[in-house]
PDB file of C-alpha atoms in Angstrom:
ATOM      1  CA  MET P   1      -0.184  -0.232   0.191  1.00  0.00           C
ATOM      2  CA  SER P   2       0.929   3.620  -0.472  1.00  0.00           C
ATOM      3  CA  ALA P   3       2.096   6.111   1.844  1.00  0.00           C
ATOM      4  CA  THR P   4      -0.531   8.107   0.686  1.00  0.00           C
ATOM      5  CA  ASP P   5      -3.297   5.303   1.461  1.00  0.00           C
ATOM      6  CA  ARG P   6      -1.403   4.275   4.512  1.00  0.00           C
ATOM      7  CA  THR P   7      -2.353   7.853   5.339  1.00  0.00           C
ATOM      8  CA  LEU P   8      -6.150   8.042   4.224  1.00  0.00           C
ATOM      9  CA  LEU P   9      -6.864   5.278   6.782  1.00  0.00           C
ATOM     10  CA  LYS P  10      -5.610   6.290   9.465  1.00  0.00           C
ATOM     11  CA  PRO P  11      -8.215   7.141  12.426  1.00  0.00           C
ATOM     12  CA  PRO P  12      -8.711  10.609  13.317  1.00  0.00           C
ATOM     13  CA  GLU P  13      -6.682  12.054  15.294  1.00  0.00           C
ATOM     14  CA  GLU P  14     -10.199  12.786  18.204  1.00  0.00           C
ATOM     15  CA  GLN P  15     -12.743   9.793  17.960  1.00  0.00           C
ATOM     16  CA  PRO P  16     -16.457  10.459  17.944  1.00  0.00           C
ATOM     17  CA  GLU P  17     -19.061  10.206  20.815  1.00  0.00           C
ATOM     18  CA  ASP P  18     -21.349   8.677  18.826  1.00  0.00           C
ATOM     19  CA  PRO P  19     -20.314   5.061  18.440  1.00  0.00           C
ATOM     20  CA  ALA P  20     -21.738   4.128  14.980  1.00  0.00           C
ATOM     21  CA  LEU P  21     -19.590   6.614  13.552  1.00  0.00           C
ATOM     22  CA  ARG P  22     -17.029   5.326  15.707  1.00  0.00           C
ATOM     23  CA  LEU P  23     -17.830   1.777  13.943  1.00  0.00           C
ATOM     24  CA  ASP P  24     -18.136   3.302  11.188  1.00  0.00           C
ATOM     25  CA  ASP P  25     -14.576   4.865  10.816  1.00  0.00           C
ATOM     26  CA  ALA P  26     -13.114   1.248  11.751  1.00  0.00           C
ATOM     27  CA  SER P  27     -15.115  -0.679   9.667  1.00  0.00           C
ATOM     28  CA  ASP P  28     -14.067   0.924   6.570  1.00  0.00           C
ATOM     29  CA  ARG P  29     -10.397   0.661   7.139  1.00  0.00           C
ATOM     30  CA  ALA P  30     -11.193  -2.948   8.414  1.00  0.00           C
ATOM     31  CA  VAL P  31     -12.466  -3.961   4.130  1.00  0.00           C
ATOM     32  CA  VAL P  32     -10.236  -1.077   2.896  1.00  0.00           C
ATOM     33  CA  LEU P  33      -6.491  -2.847   4.171  1.00  0.00           C
ATOM     34  CA  ALA P  34      -8.903  -6.760   4.618  1.00  0.00           C
ATOM     35  CA  GLY P  35      -8.956  -6.063   0.663  1.00  0.00           C
ATOM     36  CA  ASP P  36      -5.425  -4.919   0.067  1.00  0.00           C
ATOM     37  CA  VAL P  37      -4.174  -7.804   2.301  1.00  0.00           C
ATOM     38  CA  ILE P  38      -6.291 -10.692  -0.056  1.00  0.00           C
ATOM     39  CA  ASP P  39      -5.081  -8.815  -3.243  1.00  0.00           C
ATOM     40  CA  GLN P  40      -1.806  -9.209  -2.638  1.00  0.00           C
ATOM     41  CA  LEU P  41      -2.598 -12.827  -1.231  1.00  0.00           C
ATOM     42  CA  HIS P  42      -4.169 -13.509  -4.662  1.00  0.00           C
ATOM     43  CA  GLY P  43      -1.205 -11.297  -6.484  1.00  0.00           C
ATOM     44  CA  ALA P  44       2.731 -12.044  -5.906  1.00  0.00           C
ATOM     45  CA  GLY P  45       1.589 -14.262  -2.228  1.00  0.00           C
ATOM     46  CA  ASP P  46       3.971 -11.480  -0.248  1.00  0.00           C
ATOM     47  CA  VAL P  47       1.739  -9.224   2.522  1.00  0.00           C
ATOM     48  CA  ASP P  48       2.528  -6.288   3.289  1.00  0.00           C
ATOM     49  CA  GLN P  49       3.800  -6.647   7.227  1.00  0.00           C
ATOM     50  CA  GLU P  50       2.093  -3.178   7.684  1.00  0.00           C
ATOM     51  CA  ASP P  51      -0.950  -3.712   6.303  1.00  0.00           C
ATOM     52  CA  VAL P  52      -1.363  -6.332   8.438  1.00  0.00           C
ATOM     53  CA  GLU P  53      -0.815  -4.409  11.216  1.00  0.00           C
ATOM     54  CA  ASP P  54      -2.900  -1.564  10.266  1.00  0.00           C
ATOM     55  CA  LEU P  55      -5.805  -4.330   9.449  1.00  0.00           C
ATOM     56  CA  ARG P  56      -5.185  -5.482  13.043  1.00  0.00           C
ATOM     57  CA  ARG P  57      -5.087  -2.475  14.433  1.00  0.00           C
ATOM     58  CA  ALA P  58      -8.023  -1.787  12.336  1.00  0.00           C
ATOM     59  CA  ALA P  59      -9.966  -4.759  13.151  1.00  0.00           C
ATOM     60  CA  ALA P  60      -9.114  -4.212  18.106  1.00  0.00           C
ATOM     61  CA  ASP P  61     -10.855  -0.757  17.358  1.00  0.00           C
ATOM     62  CA  VAL P  62     -14.298  -2.704  15.682  1.00  0.00           C
ATOM     63  CA  GLN P  63     -13.676  -5.049  18.503  1.00  0.00           C
ATOM     64  CA  ASP P  64     -13.687  -2.086  20.972  1.00  0.00           C
ATOM     65  CA  VAL P  65     -16.716  -0.717  19.595  1.00  0.00           C
ATOM     66  CA  LEU P  66     -18.489  -3.515  19.418  1.00  0.00           C
ATOM     67  CA  ASP P  67     -17.603  -4.349  23.100  1.00  0.00           C
ATOM     68  CA  GLU P  68     -19.173  -0.907  24.391  1.00  0.00           C
ATOM     69  CA  ILE P  69     -22.163  -1.292  22.280  1.00  0.00           C
ATOM     70  CA  THR P  70     -22.341  -4.371  24.552  1.00  0.00           C
ATOM     71  CA  ALA P  71     -22.275  -3.081  27.397  1.00  0.00           C
ATOM     72  CA  GLY P  72     -24.034  -0.713  26.862  1.00  0.00           C
ATOM     73  CA  ALA P  73     -27.160  -2.880  26.190  1.00  0.00           C
ATOM     74  CA  ASP P  74     -26.890  -5.030  28.982  1.00  0.00           C
ATOM     75  CA  ARG P  75     -27.345  -2.006  31.338  1.00  0.00           C
TER      76      ARG P  75
END
């Protein structure tokens, strides 16, 4: 992934209070990064480890928001 693309996929500096907006951002990043990793696997088979780490962070962000939503529903 190019440096420009990577910059566009960084989480926002300030996270919005609304969990729906945070989930939207994190899931968008996860989908784009997953697509990039899949393309790499289907191509030469070499995967950029920085892309994998970015995907892990995006997936963790999605999980964090889902945990927050679940905790709020349990109250």
